[in-house]
């Protein structure tokens, strides 16, 4: 796309299906706006694409050194072990995760040979859009198509967090529930959100991934927004980059010719 000499293009951000970074070029100067992104591979969306640029605007949802994700294969092994233990206890397994992106990532990583996979209607609707886009998933059924009486104890269900504690969640009998989020890394956060168990899986970059993403761009200037800005700004500055919170962009740190394009 060319707008009055400004070239604009979209590139995979790896956050969820269709998420994109925006590359903006004017008179040889390149800026990239990351939006939400993750670096880890994901079966349900295109992988984050590092783009060489002069200035990179990055998110910092988990921009503290304490946020370092476990290996996602390990997390899925833990989920399957938990599911197996619940089956032995004759209790249905219910995973609560954000309905867009996270729920589909979990679904794609489940082993259907272990038992039936059911989706909350809200998750099912969004998963259908993924399927229409060509993303493949293990076989699943919407809970709205389940015909009672039904023994749920071998099953695993995926639902949005706002379904926890509702009439929907109480229809399945004895259940063990868990929350799936990067926020589960914070001690006590899972319990404060009303869940007895949590699995650490995020659709955002962790501390090390944020740093590696910035490095891969080759950017000289980095603006940080949306999250823990100051720790990341401090680290990038110590590494010799010009870095600041995005909120300071109009404060005189740097006023590139890009912002005068088309005015």
Short mmCIF file of N, CA and C in Angstrom, two decimals, residues 172-261:
data_model
loop_
_atom_site.label_atom_id
_atom_site.label_comp_id
_atom_site.label_asym_id
_atom_site.label_seq_id
_atom_site.Cartn_x
_atom_site.Cartn_y
_atom_site.Cartn_z
N UNK A 172 -21.95 -30.19 34.28
CA UNK A 172 -21.11 -31.34 33.92
C UNK A 172 -20.78 -32.26 35.09
N UNK A 173 -21.29 -31.95 36.27
CA UNK A 173 -21.01 -32.79 37.42
C UNK A 173 -19.65 -32.49 38.03
N UNK A 174 -19.07 -33.44 38.79
CA UNK A 174 -17.78 -33.21 39.44
C UNK A 174 -16.71 -32.82 38.42
N UNK A 175 -16.02 -31.73 38.71
CA UNK A 175 -15.05 -31.20 37.75
C UNK A 175 -13.80 -30.70 38.44
N UNK A 176 -12.69 -30.81 37.76
CA UNK A 176 -11.46 -30.11 38.12
C UNK A 176 -11.22 -29.05 37.06
N UNK A 177 -10.91 -27.84 37.51
CA UNK A 177 -10.79 -26.72 36.58
C UNK A 177 -9.41 -26.08 36.68
N UNK A 178 -9.00 -25.44 35.60
CA UNK A 178 -7.71 -24.75 35.58
C UNK A 178 -7.79 -23.56 34.64
N UNK A 179 -6.97 -22.56 34.93
CA UNK A 179 -6.86 -21.35 34.12
C UNK A 179 -5.56 -21.43 33.33
N UNK A 180 -5.59 -21.03 32.07
CA UNK A 180 -4.41 -21.08 31.22
C UNK A 180 -4.05 -19.66 30.78
N UNK A 181 -2.90 -19.17 31.24
CA UNK A 181 -2.50 -17.79 30.95
C UNK A 181 -1.06 -17.57 31.38
N UNK A 182 -0.42 -16.60 30.75
CA UNK A 182 0.90 -16.19 31.21
C UNK A 182 0.86 -15.60 32.60
N UNK A 183 -0.28 -15.03 32.99
CA UNK A 183 -0.41 -14.44 34.31
C UNK A 183 -0.31 -15.48 35.42
N UNK A 184 -0.47 -16.75 35.08
CA UNK A 184 -0.35 -17.81 36.08
C UNK A 184 1.08 -17.92 36.63
N UNK A 185 2.03 -17.26 35.97
CA UNK A 185 3.40 -17.26 36.47
C UNK A 185 3.53 -16.44 37.76
N UNK A 186 2.64 -15.49 37.97
CA UNK A 186 2.67 -14.67 39.18
C UNK A 186 2.13 -15.48 40.35
N UNK A 187 2.90 -15.64 41.42
CA UNK A 187 2.44 -16.44 42.56
C UNK A 187 1.10 -15.94 43.10
N UNK A 188 0.16 -16.85 43.25
CA UNK A 188 -1.15 -16.51 43.81
C UNK A 188 -2.14 -15.94 42.83
N UNK A 189 -1.71 -15.56 41.62
CA UNK A 189 -2.61 -14.93 40.67
C UNK A 189 -3.74 -15.87 40.26
N UNK A 190 -3.42 -17.14 40.04
CA UNK A 190 -4.44 -18.11 39.62
C UNK A 190 -5.55 -18.20 40.66
N UNK A 191 -5.15 -18.30 41.93
CA UNK A 191 -6.13 -18.41 43.00
C UNK A 191 -6.94 -17.13 43.17
N UNK A 192 -6.29 -15.98 42.99
CA UNK A 192 -7.01 -14.71 43.11
C UNK A 192 -8.07 -14.57 42.03
N UNK A 193 -7.88 -15.24 40.92
CA UNK A 193 -8.87 -15.22 39.85
C UNK A 193 -9.92 -16.32 40.02
N UNK A 194 -9.82 -17.05 41.11
CA UNK A 194 -10.85 -18.03 41.43
C UNK A 194 -10.61 -19.43 40.89
N UNK A 195 -9.36 -19.73 40.51
CA UNK A 195 -9.06 -21.05 39.97
C UNK A 195 -8.07 -21.78 40.87
N UNK A 196 -8.31 -23.07 41.14
CA UNK A 196 -7.40 -23.81 42.01
C UNK A 196 -6.10 -24.21 41.33
N UNK A 197 -6.08 -24.19 40.00
CA UNK A 197 -4.89 -24.65 39.28
C UNK A 197 -4.69 -23.78 38.04
N UNK A 198 -3.42 -23.67 37.63
CA UNK A 198 -3.13 -22.86 36.45
C UNK A 198 -2.01 -23.45 35.61
N UNK A 199 -2.04 -23.16 34.33
CA UNK A 199 -0.98 -23.55 33.41
C UNK A 199 -0.45 -22.29 32.73
N UNK A 200 0.88 -22.19 32.64
CA UNK A 200 1.52 -20.99 32.10
C UNK A 200 1.67 -21.11 30.60
N UNK A 201 0.83 -20.40 29.87
CA UNK A 201 0.90 -20.38 28.41
C UNK A 201 0.40 -19.02 27.96
N UNK A 202 1.25 -18.28 27.26
CA UNK A 202 0.89 -16.91 26.88
C UNK A 202 0.98 -16.71 25.38
N UNK A 203 0.14 -15.83 24.87
CA UNK A 203 0.21 -15.43 23.47
C UNK A 203 0.97 -14.12 23.30
N UNK A 204 1.73 -13.75 24.35
CA UNK A 204 2.61 -12.58 24.29
C UNK A 204 4.06 -13.03 24.50
N UNK A 205 4.99 -12.23 24.02
CA UNK A 205 6.41 -12.51 24.22
C UNK A 205 6.79 -12.33 25.68
N UNK A 206 7.68 -13.20 26.17
CA UNK A 206 8.20 -13.02 27.52
C UNK A 206 9.41 -12.07 27.47
N UNK A 207 10.07 -11.90 28.60
CA UNK A 207 11.19 -10.96 28.68
C UNK A 207 12.28 -11.27 27.65
N UNK A 208 12.72 -12.51 27.62
CA UNK A 208 13.80 -12.88 26.69
C UNK A 208 13.36 -12.74 25.24
N UNK A 209 12.10 -13.06 24.97
CA UNK A 209 11.60 -12.96 23.60
C UNK A 209 11.44 -11.51 23.16
N UNK A 210 11.06 -10.64 24.08
CA UNK A 210 11.00 -9.21 23.76
C UNK A 210 12.38 -8.70 23.35
N UNK A 211 13.39 -9.08 24.13
CA UNK A 211 14.75 -8.63 23.84
C UNK A 211 15.25 -9.21 22.52
N UNK A 212 14.96 -10.49 22.28
CA UNK A 212 15.42 -11.10 21.02
C UNK A 212 14.69 -10.51 19.82
N UNK A 213 13.42 -10.17 20.00
CA UNK A 213 12.65 -9.57 18.90
C UNK A 213 13.21 -8.20 18.55
N UNK A 214 13.53 -7.40 19.56
CA UNK A 214 14.11 -6.07 19.32
C UNK A 214 15.45 -6.22 18.60
N UNK A 215 16.28 -7.13 19.09
CA UNK A 215 17.60 -7.34 18.48
C UNK A 215 17.48 -7.74 17.02
N UNK A 216 16.51 -8.60 16.72
CA UNK A 216 16.34 -9.11 15.35
C UNK A 216 15.94 -8.02 14.36
N UNK A 217 15.34 -6.95 14.86
CA UNK A 217 14.94 -5.86 13.95
C UNK A 217 16.12 -4.99 13.55
N UNK A 218 17.18 -5.00 14.36
CA UNK A 218 18.31 -4.11 14.11
C UNK A 218 18.00 -2.65 14.35
N UNK A 219 16.90 -2.38 15.04
CA UNK A 219 16.46 -0.99 15.26
C UNK A 219 17.44 -0.22 16.14
N UNK A 220 17.59 1.06 15.81
CA UNK A 220 18.41 1.96 16.62
C UNK A 220 17.57 2.63 17.70
N UNK A 221 16.28 2.79 17.42
CA UNK A 221 15.36 3.45 18.35
C UNK A 221 14.21 2.49 18.65
N UNK A 222 13.82 2.44 19.92
CA UNK A 222 12.72 1.57 20.33
C UNK A 222 11.79 2.34 21.24
N UNK A 223 10.52 2.34 20.90
CA UNK A 223 9.49 2.90 21.78
C UNK A 223 8.68 1.74 22.35
N UNK A 224 8.42 1.81 23.65
CA UNK A 224 7.79 0.70 24.38
C UNK A 224 6.43 1.14 24.89
N UNK A 225 5.43 0.26 24.74
CA UNK A 225 4.08 0.61 25.16
C UNK A 225 3.33 -0.60 25.68
N UNK A 226 2.24 -0.34 26.36
CA UNK A 226 1.28 -1.36 26.77
C UNK A 226 1.90 -2.41 27.68
N UNK A 227 2.11 -2.03 28.94
CA UNK A 227 2.60 -3.01 29.90
C UNK A 227 3.70 -2.47 30.77
N UNK A 228 4.69 -3.33 31.04
CA UNK A 228 5.81 -2.96 31.91
C UNK A 228 6.88 -2.25 31.08
N UNK A 229 6.68 -0.97 30.88
CA UNK A 229 7.54 -0.23 29.97
C UNK A 229 8.92 0.06 30.54
N UNK A 230 8.97 0.53 31.78
CA UNK A 230 10.23 1.04 32.33
C UNK A 230 11.35 0.00 32.40
N UNK A 231 11.09 -1.24 32.89
CA UNK A 231 12.19 -2.21 32.93
C UNK A 231 12.77 -2.50 31.55
N UNK A 232 11.90 -2.57 30.54
CA UNK A 232 12.38 -2.86 29.19
C UNK A 232 13.15 -1.67 28.62
N UNK A 233 12.64 -0.48 28.85
CA UNK A 233 13.34 0.73 28.40
C UNK A 233 14.73 0.81 29.02
N UNK A 234 14.82 0.52 30.31
CA UNK A 234 16.11 0.57 31.02
C UNK A 234 17.08 -0.43 30.43
N UNK A 235 16.62 -1.65 30.20
CA UNK A 235 17.50 -2.69 29.65
C UNK A 235 17.97 -2.34 28.25
N UNK A 236 17.07 -1.85 27.42
CA UNK A 236 17.45 -1.50 26.05
C UNK A 236 18.42 -0.32 26.02
N UNK A 237 18.21 0.63 26.92
CA UNK A 237 19.13 1.78 27.01
C UNK A 237 20.52 1.32 27.42
N UNK A 238 20.57 0.39 28.37
CA UNK A 238 21.87 -0.15 28.81
C UNK A 238 22.57 -0.90 27.68
N UNK A 239 21.79 -1.39 26.74
CA UNK A 239 22.36 -2.10 25.59
C UNK A 239 22.75 -1.16 24.45
N UNK A 240 22.62 0.13 24.70
CA UNK A 240 23.09 1.12 23.74
C UNK A 240 22.06 1.62 22.75
N UNK A 241 20.80 1.27 22.94
CA UNK A 241 19.75 1.74 22.04
C UNK A 241 19.13 3.03 22.56
N UNK A 242 18.53 3.79 21.68
CA UNK A 242 17.71 4.92 22.08
C UNK A 242 16.33 4.36 22.38
N UNK A 243 15.93 4.38 23.64
CA UNK A 243 14.67 3.75 24.04
C UNK A 243 13.90 4.65 24.98
N UNK A 244 12.58 4.60 24.88
CA UNK A 244 11.71 5.41 25.73
C UNK A 244 10.29 4.86 25.66
N UNK A 245 9.47 5.17 26.67
CA UNK A 245 8.05 4.83 26.56
C UNK A 245 7.43 5.54 25.37
N UNK A 246 6.50 4.92 24.71
CA UNK A 246 5.85 5.52 23.54
C UNK A 246 5.17 6.83 23.90
N UNK A 247 4.72 6.94 25.14
CA UNK A 247 4.03 8.16 25.57
C UNK A 247 4.93 9.39 25.49
N UNK A 248 6.25 9.19 25.44
CA UNK A 248 7.18 10.31 25.34
C UNK A 248 7.50 10.69 23.90
N UNK A 249 6.87 10.02 22.94
CA UNK A 249 7.20 10.25 21.54
C UNK A 249 7.09 11.71 21.14
N UNK A 250 6.08 12.39 21.66
CA UNK A 250 5.88 13.80 21.32
C UNK A 250 6.60 14.74 22.27
N UNK A 251 7.48 14.15 23.10
CA UNK A 251 8.18 14.97 24.08
C UNK A 251 9.54 15.44 23.64
N UNK A 252 9.88 15.21 22.36
CA UNK A 252 11.12 15.76 21.85
C UNK A 252 12.28 14.80 21.79
N UNK A 253 12.05 13.50 22.16
CA UNK A 253 13.16 12.55 22.09
C UNK A 253 13.67 12.41 20.66
N UNK A 254 12.73 12.29 19.73
CA UNK A 254 13.11 12.17 18.32
C UNK A 254 11.89 12.48 17.48
N UNK A 255 12.03 13.38 16.56
CA UNK A 255 10.91 13.73 15.69
C UNK A 255 11.32 13.44 14.25
N UNK A 256 11.13 12.21 13.77
CA UNK A 256 11.57 11.85 12.43
C UNK A 256 10.70 12.49 11.36
N UNK A 257 11.26 12.57 10.17
CA UNK A 257 10.51 13.15 9.06
C UNK A 257 9.27 12.33 8.73
N UNK A 258 9.24 11.07 9.17
CA UNK A 258 8.11 10.20 8.88
C UNK A 258 6.80 10.82 9.32
N UNK A 259 6.81 11.51 10.46
CA UNK A 259 5.57 12.05 11.00
C UNK A 259 5.09 13.29 10.24
N UNK A 260 5.93 13.79 9.33
CA UNK A 260 5.51 14.94 8.54
C UNK A 260 4.98 14.50 7.17
N UNK A 261 5.04 13.18 6.92
CA UNK A 261 4.61 12.68 5.61
C UNK A 261 3.13 12.91 5.41
#
